[in-house]
Tab-separated table of C-alpha atoms in Angstrom:
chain	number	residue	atom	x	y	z
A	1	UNK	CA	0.000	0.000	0.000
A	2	UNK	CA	1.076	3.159	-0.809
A	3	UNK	CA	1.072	6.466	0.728
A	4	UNK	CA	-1.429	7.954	-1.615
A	5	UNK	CA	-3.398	5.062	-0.715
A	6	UNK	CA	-3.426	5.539	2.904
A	7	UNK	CA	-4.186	8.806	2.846
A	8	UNK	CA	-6.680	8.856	1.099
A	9	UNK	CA	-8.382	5.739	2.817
A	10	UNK	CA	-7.203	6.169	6.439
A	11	UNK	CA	-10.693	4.682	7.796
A	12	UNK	CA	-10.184	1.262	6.183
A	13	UNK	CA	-7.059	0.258	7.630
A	14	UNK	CA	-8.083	0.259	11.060
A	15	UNK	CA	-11.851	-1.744	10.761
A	16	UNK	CA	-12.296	-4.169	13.921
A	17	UNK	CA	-10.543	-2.213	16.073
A	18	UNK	CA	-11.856	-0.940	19.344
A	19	UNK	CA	-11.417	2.958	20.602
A	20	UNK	CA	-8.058	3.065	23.127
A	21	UNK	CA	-9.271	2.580	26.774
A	22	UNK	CA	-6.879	4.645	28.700
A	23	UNK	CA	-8.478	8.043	29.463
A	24	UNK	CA	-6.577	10.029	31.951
A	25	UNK	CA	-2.745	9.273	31.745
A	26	UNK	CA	-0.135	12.108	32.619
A	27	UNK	CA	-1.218	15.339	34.482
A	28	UNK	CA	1.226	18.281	36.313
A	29	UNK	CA	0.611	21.457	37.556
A	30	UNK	CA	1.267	24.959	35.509
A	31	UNK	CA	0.877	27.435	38.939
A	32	UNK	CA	-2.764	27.461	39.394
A	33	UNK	CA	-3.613	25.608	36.291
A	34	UNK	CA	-3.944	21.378	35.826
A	35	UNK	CA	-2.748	20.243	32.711
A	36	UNK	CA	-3.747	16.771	31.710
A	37	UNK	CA	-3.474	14.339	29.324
A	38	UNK	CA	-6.629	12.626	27.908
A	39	UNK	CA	-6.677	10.043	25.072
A	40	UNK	CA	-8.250	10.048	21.842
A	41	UNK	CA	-7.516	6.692	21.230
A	42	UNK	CA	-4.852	5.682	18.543
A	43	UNK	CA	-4.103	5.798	15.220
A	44	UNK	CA	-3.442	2.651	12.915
A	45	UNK	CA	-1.328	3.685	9.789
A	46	UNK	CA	1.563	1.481	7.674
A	47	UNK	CA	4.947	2.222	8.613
A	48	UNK	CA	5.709	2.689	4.490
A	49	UNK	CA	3.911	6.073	5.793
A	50	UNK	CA	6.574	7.755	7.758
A	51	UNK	CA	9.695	5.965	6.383
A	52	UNK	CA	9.489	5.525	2.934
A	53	UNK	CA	13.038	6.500	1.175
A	54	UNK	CA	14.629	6.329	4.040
A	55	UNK	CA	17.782	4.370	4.714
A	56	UNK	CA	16.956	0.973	5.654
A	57	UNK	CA	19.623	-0.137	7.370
A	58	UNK	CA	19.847	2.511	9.594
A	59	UNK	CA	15.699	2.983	10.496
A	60	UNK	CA	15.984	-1.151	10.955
A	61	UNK	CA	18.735	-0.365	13.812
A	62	UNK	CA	15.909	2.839	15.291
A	63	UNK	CA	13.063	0.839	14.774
A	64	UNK	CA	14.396	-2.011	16.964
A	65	UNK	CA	15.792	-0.006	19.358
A	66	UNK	CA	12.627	1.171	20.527
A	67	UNK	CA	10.304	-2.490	19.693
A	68	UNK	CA	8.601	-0.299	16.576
A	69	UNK	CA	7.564	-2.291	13.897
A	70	UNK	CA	8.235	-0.791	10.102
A	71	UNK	CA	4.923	-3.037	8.857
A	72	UNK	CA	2.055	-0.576	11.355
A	73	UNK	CA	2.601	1.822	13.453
A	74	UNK	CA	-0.487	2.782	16.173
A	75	UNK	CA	0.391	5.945	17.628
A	76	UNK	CA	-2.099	6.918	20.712
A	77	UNK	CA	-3.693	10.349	20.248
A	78	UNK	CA	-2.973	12.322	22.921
A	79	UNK	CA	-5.419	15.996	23.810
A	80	UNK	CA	-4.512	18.286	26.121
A	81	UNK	CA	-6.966	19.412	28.652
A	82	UNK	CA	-6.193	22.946	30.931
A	83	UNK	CA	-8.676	23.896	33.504
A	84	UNK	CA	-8.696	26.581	35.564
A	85	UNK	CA	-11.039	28.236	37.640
A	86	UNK	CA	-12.153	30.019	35.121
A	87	UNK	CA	-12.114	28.335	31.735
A	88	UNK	CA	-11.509	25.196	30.985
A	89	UNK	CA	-9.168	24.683	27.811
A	90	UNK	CA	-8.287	21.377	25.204
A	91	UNK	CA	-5.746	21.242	22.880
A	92	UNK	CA	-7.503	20.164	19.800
A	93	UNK	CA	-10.516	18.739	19.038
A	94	UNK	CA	-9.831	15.257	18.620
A	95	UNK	CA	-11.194	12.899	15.215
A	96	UNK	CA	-14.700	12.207	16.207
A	97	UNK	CA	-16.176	9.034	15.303
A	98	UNK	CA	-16.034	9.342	11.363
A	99	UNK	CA	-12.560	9.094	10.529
A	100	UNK	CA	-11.018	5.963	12.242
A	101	UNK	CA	-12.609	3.164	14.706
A	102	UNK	CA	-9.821	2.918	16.651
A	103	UNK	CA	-9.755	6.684	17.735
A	104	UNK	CA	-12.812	8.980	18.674
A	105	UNK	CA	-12.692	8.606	22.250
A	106	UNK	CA	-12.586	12.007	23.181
A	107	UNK	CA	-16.130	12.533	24.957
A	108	UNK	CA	-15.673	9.212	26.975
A	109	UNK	CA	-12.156	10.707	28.393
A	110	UNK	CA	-13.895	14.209	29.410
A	111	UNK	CA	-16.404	12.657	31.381
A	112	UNK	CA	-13.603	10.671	33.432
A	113	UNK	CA	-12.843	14.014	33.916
A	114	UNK	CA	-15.934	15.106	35.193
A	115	UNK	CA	-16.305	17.355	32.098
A	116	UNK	CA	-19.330	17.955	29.650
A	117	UNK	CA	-18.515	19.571	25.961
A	118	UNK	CA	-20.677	22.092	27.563
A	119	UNK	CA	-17.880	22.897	30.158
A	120	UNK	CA	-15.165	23.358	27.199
A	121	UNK	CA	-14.519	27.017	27.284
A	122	UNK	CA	-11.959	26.886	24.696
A	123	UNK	CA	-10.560	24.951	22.144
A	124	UNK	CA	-7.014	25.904	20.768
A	125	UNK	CA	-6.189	23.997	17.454
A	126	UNK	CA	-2.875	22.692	16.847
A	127	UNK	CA	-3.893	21.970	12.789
A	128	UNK	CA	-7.064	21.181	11.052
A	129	UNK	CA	-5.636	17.550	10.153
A	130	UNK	CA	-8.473	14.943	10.830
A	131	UNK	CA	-7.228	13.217	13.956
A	132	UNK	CA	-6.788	17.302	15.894
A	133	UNK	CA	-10.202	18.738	13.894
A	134	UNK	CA	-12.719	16.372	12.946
A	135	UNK	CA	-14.144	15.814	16.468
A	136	UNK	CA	-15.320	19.513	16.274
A	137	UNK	CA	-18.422	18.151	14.967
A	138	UNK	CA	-20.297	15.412	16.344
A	139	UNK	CA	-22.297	12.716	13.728
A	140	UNK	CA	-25.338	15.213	12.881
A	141	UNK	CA	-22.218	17.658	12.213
A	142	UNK	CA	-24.210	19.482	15.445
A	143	UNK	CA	-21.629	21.370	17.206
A	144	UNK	CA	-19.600	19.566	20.108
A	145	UNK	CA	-18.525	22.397	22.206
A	146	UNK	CA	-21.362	24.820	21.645
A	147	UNK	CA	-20.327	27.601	24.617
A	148	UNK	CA	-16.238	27.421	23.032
A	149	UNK	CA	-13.888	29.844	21.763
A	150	UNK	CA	-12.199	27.901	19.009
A	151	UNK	CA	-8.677	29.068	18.037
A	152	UNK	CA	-6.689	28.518	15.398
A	153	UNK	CA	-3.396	30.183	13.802
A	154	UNK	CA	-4.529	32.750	10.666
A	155	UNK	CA	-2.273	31.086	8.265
A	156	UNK	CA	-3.801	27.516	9.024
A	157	UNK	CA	-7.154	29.012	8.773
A	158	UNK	CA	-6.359	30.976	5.213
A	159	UNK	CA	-5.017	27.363	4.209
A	160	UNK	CA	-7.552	25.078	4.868
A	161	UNK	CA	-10.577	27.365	3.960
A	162	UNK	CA	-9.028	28.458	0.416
A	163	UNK	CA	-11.310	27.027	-2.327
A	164	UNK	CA	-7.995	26.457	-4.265
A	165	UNK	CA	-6.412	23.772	-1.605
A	166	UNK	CA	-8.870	21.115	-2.291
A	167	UNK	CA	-6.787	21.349	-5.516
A	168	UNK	CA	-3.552	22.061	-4.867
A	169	UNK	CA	-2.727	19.762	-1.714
A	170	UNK	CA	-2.713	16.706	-3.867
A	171	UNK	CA	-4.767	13.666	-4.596
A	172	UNK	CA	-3.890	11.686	-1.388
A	173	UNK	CA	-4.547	14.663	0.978
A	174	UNK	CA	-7.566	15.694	-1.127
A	175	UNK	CA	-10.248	14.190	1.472
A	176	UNK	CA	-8.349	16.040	4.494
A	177	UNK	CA	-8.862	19.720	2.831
A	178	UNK	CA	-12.851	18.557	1.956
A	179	UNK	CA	-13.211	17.546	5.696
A	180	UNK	CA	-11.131	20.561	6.901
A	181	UNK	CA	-13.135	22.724	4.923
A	182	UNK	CA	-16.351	21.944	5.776
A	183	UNK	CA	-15.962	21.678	9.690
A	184	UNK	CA	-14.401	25.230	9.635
A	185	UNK	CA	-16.956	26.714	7.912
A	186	UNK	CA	-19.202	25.165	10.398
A	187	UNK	CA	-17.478	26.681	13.344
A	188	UNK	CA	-17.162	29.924	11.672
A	189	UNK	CA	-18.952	32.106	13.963
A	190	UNK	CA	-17.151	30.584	16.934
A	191	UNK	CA	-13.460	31.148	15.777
A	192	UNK	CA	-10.775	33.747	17.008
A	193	UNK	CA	-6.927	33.580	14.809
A	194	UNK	CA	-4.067	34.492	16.213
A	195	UNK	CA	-0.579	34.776	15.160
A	196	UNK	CA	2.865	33.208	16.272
A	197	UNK	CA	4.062	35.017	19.042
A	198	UNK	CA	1.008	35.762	20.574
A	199	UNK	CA	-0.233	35.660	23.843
A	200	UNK	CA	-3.569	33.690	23.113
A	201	UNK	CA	-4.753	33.112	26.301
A	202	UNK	CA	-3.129	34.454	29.925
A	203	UNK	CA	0.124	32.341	30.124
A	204	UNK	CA	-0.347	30.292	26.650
A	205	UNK	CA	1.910	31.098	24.217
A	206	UNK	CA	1.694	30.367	20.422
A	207	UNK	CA	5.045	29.354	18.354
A	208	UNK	CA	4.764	28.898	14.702
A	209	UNK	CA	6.313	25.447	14.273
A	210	UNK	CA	4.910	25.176	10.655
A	211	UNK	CA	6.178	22.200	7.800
A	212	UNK	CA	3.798	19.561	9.236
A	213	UNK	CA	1.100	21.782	7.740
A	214	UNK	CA	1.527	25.416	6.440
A	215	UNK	CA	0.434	26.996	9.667
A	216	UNK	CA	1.142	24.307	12.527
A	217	UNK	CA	1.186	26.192	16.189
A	218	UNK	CA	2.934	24.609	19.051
A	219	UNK	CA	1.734	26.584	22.831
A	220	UNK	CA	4.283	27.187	25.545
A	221	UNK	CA	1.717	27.534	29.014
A	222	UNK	CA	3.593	28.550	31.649
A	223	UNK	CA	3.506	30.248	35.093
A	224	UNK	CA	7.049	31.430	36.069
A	225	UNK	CA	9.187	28.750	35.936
A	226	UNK	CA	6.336	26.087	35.268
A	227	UNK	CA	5.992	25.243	31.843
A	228	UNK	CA	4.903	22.920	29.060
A	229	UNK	CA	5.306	22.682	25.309
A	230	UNK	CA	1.892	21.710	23.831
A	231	UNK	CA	4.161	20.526	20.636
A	232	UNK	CA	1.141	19.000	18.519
A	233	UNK	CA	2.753	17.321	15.407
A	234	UNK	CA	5.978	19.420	15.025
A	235	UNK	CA	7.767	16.420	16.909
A	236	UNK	CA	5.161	13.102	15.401
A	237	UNK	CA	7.058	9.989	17.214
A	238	UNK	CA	9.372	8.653	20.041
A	239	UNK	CA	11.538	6.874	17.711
A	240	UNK	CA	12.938	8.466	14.259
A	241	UNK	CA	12.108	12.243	14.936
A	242	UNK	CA	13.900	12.029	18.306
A	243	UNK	CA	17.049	9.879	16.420
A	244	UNK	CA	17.107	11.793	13.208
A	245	UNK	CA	14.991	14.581	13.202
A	246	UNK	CA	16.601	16.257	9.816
A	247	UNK	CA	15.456	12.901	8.046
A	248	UNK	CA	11.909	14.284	6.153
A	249	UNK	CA	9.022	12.438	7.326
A	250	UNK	CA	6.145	11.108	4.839
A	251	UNK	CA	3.213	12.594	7.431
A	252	UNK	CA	4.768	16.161	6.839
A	253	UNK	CA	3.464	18.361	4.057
A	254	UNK	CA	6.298	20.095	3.517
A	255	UNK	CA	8.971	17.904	4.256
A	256	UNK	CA	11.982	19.778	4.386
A	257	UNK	CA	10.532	22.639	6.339
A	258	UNK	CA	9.010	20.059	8.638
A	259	UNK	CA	12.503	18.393	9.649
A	260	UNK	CA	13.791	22.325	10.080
A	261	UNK	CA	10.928	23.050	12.313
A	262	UNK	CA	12.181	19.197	14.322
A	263	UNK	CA	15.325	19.928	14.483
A	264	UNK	CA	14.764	23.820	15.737
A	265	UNK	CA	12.105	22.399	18.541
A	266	UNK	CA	13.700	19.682	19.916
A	267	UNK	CA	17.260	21.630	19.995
A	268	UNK	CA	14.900	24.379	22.292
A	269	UNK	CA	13.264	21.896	24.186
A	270	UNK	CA	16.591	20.081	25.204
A	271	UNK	CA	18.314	23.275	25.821
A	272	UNK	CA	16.006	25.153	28.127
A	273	UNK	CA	14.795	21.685	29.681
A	274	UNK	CA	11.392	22.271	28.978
A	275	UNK	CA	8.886	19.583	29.152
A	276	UNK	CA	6.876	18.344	26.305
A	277	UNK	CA	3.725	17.253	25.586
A	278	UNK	CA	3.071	15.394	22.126
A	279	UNK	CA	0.432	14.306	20.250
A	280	UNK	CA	1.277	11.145	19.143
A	281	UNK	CA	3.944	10.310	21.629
A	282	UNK	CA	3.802	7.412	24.267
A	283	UNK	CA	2.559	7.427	28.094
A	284	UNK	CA	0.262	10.057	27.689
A	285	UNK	CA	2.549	11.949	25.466
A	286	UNK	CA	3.995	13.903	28.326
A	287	UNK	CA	8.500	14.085	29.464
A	288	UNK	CA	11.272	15.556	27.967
A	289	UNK	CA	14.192	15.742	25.731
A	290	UNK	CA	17.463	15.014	26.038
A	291	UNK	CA	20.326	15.017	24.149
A	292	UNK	CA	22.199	12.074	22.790
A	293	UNK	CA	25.383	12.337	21.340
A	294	UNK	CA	24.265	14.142	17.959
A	295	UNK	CA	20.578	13.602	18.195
A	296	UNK	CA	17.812	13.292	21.064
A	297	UNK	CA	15.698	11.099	23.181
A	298	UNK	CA	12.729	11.266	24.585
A	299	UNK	CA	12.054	10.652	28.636
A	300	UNK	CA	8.605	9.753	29.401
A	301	UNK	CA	7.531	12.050	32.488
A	302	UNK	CA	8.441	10.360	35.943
A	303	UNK	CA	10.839	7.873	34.495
């Protein structure tokens, strides 16, 4: 199967399976504000994916290093939720129950939470891929956070809701600018942008970290010296982007600014020791980087 293929049929791959059944994993504290991680379930996509053209020998060595198999990869889906006491934030929207069975547990993980979409305040969007977008709408496309602020960067917005994209992305990321497109419009009257360097919220930060999509945001929260990296895609897995991170990966639209935007991130997160919280990365996507030799490693939080 190739990638043009699984892109463009992400739903099929993963029929049979069940939604992820971990809810809360990781939290800390940001001052006064609790950051947690809930899951979204996982993801079940071919390795030929993310490591196509890449040298064999080498990513056989990585792979194995780290028990990944090149054949599938299911990386868990990791939201961020920040309450407090007066708004109550997540980090993306999740995929909702239309694009894969084996995510779309979003709703199930708020209420372990003791959360209704009604409580969501906010809603800050990494990208408008379908696993961070799609769960914006529920399956009457009703809205799932009616009382929300939904934020998203301006150039991500201007990308996804161009008429011309649909044309211009390509044929195997076609169905992503359709879906895009539609749940934006949708939201419309609910959305604030914002811009790189902003403030968005008190103590939430937005860095462009752009090459996974045109205009991917990463969010630095912090309170003094408490901090977090909300790092969305920019940094997609434990293994290869922590080992190599100037190799291009196949999930990145722009490939080459993708593995600059890596490389720049982790570099940052290493060097000021701040902690990270990823997407798609493992025990609840939460710990931090550290340097190895010439590349990087990532420390799940506690270990």
């Amino acid at each position: 199967m190739d990638r043009r293929q699984v892109l463009a049929g992400l739903s099929g791959l993963a029929l049979g399976q069940m939604p992820f059944a971990s809810f809360a994993q990781t939290e800390l504290r940001i001052g006064q504000r609790q950051v947690t991680s809930i899951s979204d379930g996982h993801l079940v996509l071919p390795g030929a994916m993310f490591f196509d053209h890449l040298p064999r020998a080498e990513l056989n060595r990585i792979l194995s290093d780290h028990g990944v198999s090149f054949e599938e990869l299911r990386p868990p889906c990791n939201l961020t939720l920040m309450q407090e006491p007066d708004r109550v934030v997540l980090f993306d929207a999740g995929s909702g129950a239309g694009f894969m069975p084996s995510a779309g547990s979003m709703l199930a993980s708020l209420e372990t939470q003791g959360l209704a979409p009604e409580d969501i305040t906010h809603v800050i969007i990494t990208h408008a891929h379908p696993d961070h977008l799609w769960g914006i709408l529920d399956d009457f496309d009703d809205l799932v956070f009616p009382n929300a602020e939904v934020m998203i960067g301006e150039q991500e917005w201007a990308y996804w809701t161009d008429p011309a994209t649909v044309d211009t992305i390509g044929e195997a990321r076609a169905s992503f600018a359709v879906g895009a497109a539609r749940r934006l419009d949708a939201i419309r009257d609910q959305v604030s942008l914002f811009n790189g360097g902003d403030e968005i919220l008190p103590g939430v930060m937005a860095h462009g970290t752009p090459g996974h999509t045109p205009g991917h945001m990463s969010f630095e929260i912090r309170d003094g010296s408490d901090v977090v990296m909300v790092g969305g895609d920019a940094i997609g897995n434990h293994h290869v982007a922590f080992a190599r991170p100037e190799w291009p990966s196949g999930t990145d639209q722009d490939q080459d600014l993708g593995a600059k935007t890596r490389v720049r991130l982790l570099d940052q997160l290493a060097t000021e020791r701040l902690p990270l919280m990823g997407f798609h990365l493992p025990g609840g996507g939460l710990g931090r980087v550290e340097r190895l030799g010439d590349a990087y490693r990532f420390v799940e939080w506690g270990a």
